[in-house]
Amino acid sequence: MIGRALRRAVIRRAAERCEYCGLAQEGQEAAFHIDHIVPLNDNGETTLSNLALACVSCSLRKGAATHESDPLTGNATPLFHPRKDLWSDHFRWNDVEVVALTAKGRATIERLKLNRPLIIALRQEEKLRGRHPPLRIL
Ligand SMILES: [Zn+2]
C-alpha cells in the first residue's frame, strides 16, 4: 500500500511522465501506476528510492521482472533502474522510436516493448500535441 503523500511525491518527481517510456499522463485515460522498481517479492521497499511512475503498459510488462535477456547476446541483463540509471545513458530518441545505447537499454526495450506499433502511433499523436519528445528527465 502506497500512501497518498508518497504517491504524490513520485508523480511530482516524474513530472507526470512514465519513467520508462516517457509518455505523459496528461491525455491518457488510465492513471499511471506506482512501480516498485525492485519488486516487493524481492524485498523491494515502498520508499521513494524504489518507486517510479510507470504508464500502465510499462508497469504491466515489467511486472515483477528485474532482468531480461539482451536480444543481441542472450545474456540476462538488469532492466533500466529509474533511480540509479540515467535514461540518456541507455536510450536516445530517434523521432518517435526509442534507440538502445547499451545492453540494459536493449533488454528494457525488449521487456517493456517500448517500440511496439501502438506506442509508436501514440508518440506520433503526442508529437503533434507538443508532448513528445519529453523535455524533462528523459
Ligand atoms: Zn511507459
mmCIF file of C-alpha atoms and ligand atoms in Angstrom:
data_model
loop_
_atom_site.group_PDB
_atom_site.id
_atom_site.type_symbol
_atom_site.label_atom_id
_atom_site.label_comp_id
_atom_site.label_asym_id
_atom_site.label_seq_id
_atom_site.Cartn_x
_atom_site.Cartn_y
_atom_site.Cartn_z
ATOM 1 C CA MET A 1 0.000 0.000 0.000
ATOM 2 C CA ILE A 2 1.350 3.358 -1.046
ATOM 3 C CA GLY A 3 0.167 6.375 0.911
ATOM 4 C CA ARG A 4 -1.174 9.463 -0.786
ATOM 5 C CA ALA A 5 1.740 11.709 0.122
ATOM 6 C CA LEU A 6 4.261 9.185 -1.212
ATOM 7 C CA ARG A 7 2.224 8.680 -4.379
ATOM 8 C CA ARG A 8 2.084 12.431 -4.956
ATOM 9 C CA ALA A 9 5.830 12.745 -4.412
ATOM 10 C CA VAL A 10 6.548 10.034 -7.007
ATOM 11 C CA ILE A 11 4.218 11.645 -9.544
ATOM 12 C CA ARG A 12 5.693 15.104 -8.977
ATOM 13 C CA ARG A 13 9.285 13.865 -9.201
ATOM 14 C CA ALA A 14 8.495 12.156 -12.516
ATOM 15 C CA ALA A 15 6.909 15.349 -13.851
ATOM 16 C CA GLU A 16 3.835 13.199 -14.522
ATOM 17 C CA ARG A 17 5.594 11.068 -17.121
ATOM 18 C CA CYS A 18 6.299 7.357 -17.318
ATOM 19 C CA GLU A 19 9.887 6.976 -16.174
ATOM 20 C CA TYR A 20 10.498 4.118 -18.615
ATOM 21 C CA CYS A 21 8.961 5.279 -21.899
ATOM 22 C CA GLY A 22 8.443 8.982 -21.242
ATOM 23 C CA LEU A 23 4.719 9.016 -22.007
ATOM 24 C CA ALA A 24 2.871 11.932 -20.379
ATOM 25 C CA GLN A 25 -0.025 11.149 -18.032
ATOM 26 C CA GLU A 26 -1.753 14.183 -19.494
ATOM 27 C CA GLY A 27 -4.101 12.973 -22.205
ATOM 28 C CA GLN A 28 -4.028 9.315 -21.068
ATOM 29 C CA GLU A 29 -7.238 7.952 -19.639
ATOM 30 C CA ALA A 30 -5.768 5.277 -17.374
ATOM 31 C CA ALA A 31 -3.962 6.518 -14.275
ATOM 32 C CA PHE A 32 -0.283 5.635 -14.304
ATOM 33 C CA HIS A 33 0.963 3.087 -11.782
ATOM 34 C CA ILE A 34 3.466 3.492 -8.997
ATOM 35 C CA ASP A 35 6.048 0.840 -9.880
ATOM 36 C CA HIS A 36 8.220 -0.935 -7.330
ATOM 37 C CA ILE A 37 11.498 -0.991 -9.247
ATOM 38 C CA VAL A 38 12.728 -3.887 -7.126
ATOM 39 C CA PRO A 39 9.504 -5.841 -6.557
ATOM 40 C CA LEU A 40 8.046 -6.354 -3.105
ATOM 41 C CA ASN A 41 8.627 -10.091 -3.603
ATOM 42 C CA ASP A 42 12.373 -9.417 -3.868
ATOM 43 C CA ASN A 43 12.279 -7.338 -0.686
ATOM 44 C CA GLY A 44 11.913 -4.094 -2.595
ATOM 45 C CA GLU A 45 10.816 -1.310 -0.284
ATOM 46 C CA THR A 46 7.948 1.128 -0.575
ATOM 47 C CA THR A 47 10.208 4.165 -0.416
ATOM 48 C CA LEU A 48 10.932 6.970 -2.834
ATOM 49 C CA SER A 49 14.244 5.358 -3.788
ATOM 50 C CA ASN A 50 12.489 2.206 -5.011
ATOM 51 C CA LEU A 51 9.447 3.750 -6.669
ATOM 52 C CA ALA A 52 8.923 5.047 -10.171
ATOM 53 C CA LEU A 53 5.963 6.337 -12.117
ATOM 54 C CA ALA A 54 5.085 3.948 -14.941
ATOM 55 C CA CYS A 55 2.392 4.023 -17.584
ATOM 56 C CA VAL A 56 0.014 1.075 -17.442
ATOM 57 C CA SER A 57 1.703 -0.691 -20.340
ATOM 58 C CA CYS A 58 5.243 -0.384 -18.961
ATOM 59 C CA SER A 59 4.041 -1.314 -15.485
ATOM 60 C CA LEU A 60 2.234 -4.466 -16.618
ATOM 61 C CA ARG A 61 5.013 -5.549 -18.991
ATOM 62 C CA LYS A 62 7.680 -5.040 -16.348
ATOM 63 C CA GLY A 63 5.646 -6.828 -13.695
ATOM 64 C CA ALA A 64 7.962 -8.377 -11.117
ATOM 65 C CA ALA A 65 10.891 -8.603 -13.530
ATOM 66 C CA THR A 66 14.270 -7.099 -12.763
ATOM 67 C CA HIS A 67 16.154 -8.716 -15.682
ATOM 68 C CA GLU A 68 15.574 -9.610 -19.309
ATOM 69 C CA SER A 69 17.787 -11.277 -21.854
ATOM 70 C CA ASP A 70 19.663 -8.880 -24.067
ATOM 71 C CA PRO A 71 18.299 -9.624 -27.547
ATOM 72 C CA LEU A 72 21.802 -9.178 -29.010
ATOM 73 C CA THR A 73 23.765 -11.500 -26.716
ATOM 74 C CA GLY A 74 21.117 -13.538 -24.900
ATOM 75 C CA ASN A 75 22.693 -12.603 -21.567
ATOM 76 C CA ALA A 76 20.414 -11.928 -18.603
ATOM 77 C CA THR A 77 20.655 -8.177 -18.143
ATOM 78 C CA PRO A 78 19.277 -5.883 -15.433
ATOM 79 C CA LEU A 79 16.430 -3.663 -16.547
ATOM 80 C CA PHE A 80 16.751 0.110 -16.544
ATOM 81 C CA HIS A 81 16.501 1.403 -12.972
ATOM 82 C CA PRO A 82 14.962 4.900 -12.984
ATOM 83 C CA ARG A 83 16.556 5.817 -9.634
ATOM 84 C CA LYS A 84 20.081 4.524 -10.297
ATOM 85 C CA ASP A 85 20.394 4.909 -14.049
ATOM 86 C CA LEU A 86 20.215 7.960 -16.269
ATOM 87 C CA TRP A 87 17.768 7.468 -19.148
ATOM 88 C CA SER A 88 20.037 9.224 -21.635
ATOM 89 C CA ASP A 89 22.924 6.875 -20.779
ATOM 90 C CA HIS A 90 20.905 3.908 -22.033
ATOM 91 C CA PHE A 91 18.496 5.261 -24.623
ATOM 92 C CA ARG A 92 18.060 8.011 -27.116
ATOM 93 C CA TRP A 93 15.166 9.157 -29.256
ATOM 94 C CA ASN A 94 15.083 8.657 -32.990
ATOM 95 C CA ASP A 95 11.958 10.707 -33.614
ATOM 96 C CA VAL A 96 9.224 8.531 -32.059
ATOM 97 C CA GLU A 97 11.385 5.427 -31.633
ATOM 98 C CA VAL A 98 13.487 4.572 -28.580
ATOM 99 C CA VAL A 99 17.005 3.503 -29.560
ATOM 100 C CA ALA A 100 19.123 1.459 -27.139
ATOM 101 C CA LEU A 101 22.649 2.624 -26.377
ATOM 102 C CA THR A 102 23.548 -0.250 -24.050
ATOM 103 C CA ALA A 103 22.699 -3.863 -23.206
ATOM 104 C CA LYS A 104 20.468 -2.562 -20.421
ATOM 105 C CA GLY A 105 18.696 -0.365 -22.943
ATOM 106 C CA ARG A 106 18.181 -3.304 -25.314
ATOM 107 C CA ALA A 107 16.888 -5.571 -22.543
ATOM 108 C CA THR A 108 14.481 -2.905 -21.297
ATOM 109 C CA ILE A 109 13.147 -2.110 -24.768
ATOM 110 C CA GLU A 110 12.599 -5.841 -25.259
ATOM 111 C CA ARG A 111 10.857 -6.453 -21.922
ATOM 112 C CA LEU A 112 8.674 -3.330 -21.983
ATOM 113 C CA LYS A 113 8.130 -3.401 -25.769
ATOM 114 C CA LEU A 114 8.993 0.277 -25.946
ATOM 115 C CA ASN A 115 8.666 0.402 -29.728
ATOM 116 C CA ARG A 116 5.503 -1.605 -30.288
ATOM 117 C CA PRO A 117 3.257 -0.250 -33.050
ATOM 118 C CA LEU A 118 0.624 1.109 -30.668
ATOM 119 C CA ILE A 119 3.031 3.260 -28.675
ATOM 120 C CA ILE A 120 4.751 4.476 -31.843
ATOM 121 C CA ALA A 121 1.339 5.693 -33.054
ATOM 122 C CA LEU A 122 0.672 7.260 -29.641
ATOM 123 C CA ARG A 123 4.030 9.076 -29.719
ATOM 124 C CA GLN A 124 3.204 10.412 -33.179
ATOM 125 C CA GLU A 125 -0.006 11.897 -31.759
ATOM 126 C CA GLU A 126 1.881 13.225 -28.737
ATOM 127 C CA LYS A 127 4.409 14.848 -31.053
ATOM 128 C CA LEU A 128 1.597 16.736 -32.811
ATOM 129 C CA ARG A 129 0.421 17.950 -29.404
ATOM 130 C CA GLY A 130 3.916 19.089 -28.475
ATOM 131 C CA ARG A 131 4.325 16.473 -25.745
ATOM 132 C CA HIS A 132 6.959 14.359 -27.486
ATOM 133 C CA PRO A 133 9.868 14.136 -27.060
ATOM 134 C CA PRO A 134 9.779 14.791 -23.315
ATOM 135 C CA LEU A 135 11.632 17.934 -22.339
ATOM 136 C CA ARG A 136 12.386 16.877 -18.794
ATOM 137 C CA ILE A 137 14.019 13.831 -17.242
ATOM 138 C CA LEU A 138 14.247 11.724 -20.383
HETATM 139 ZN ZN ZN B 1 5.694 3.725 -20.114
#
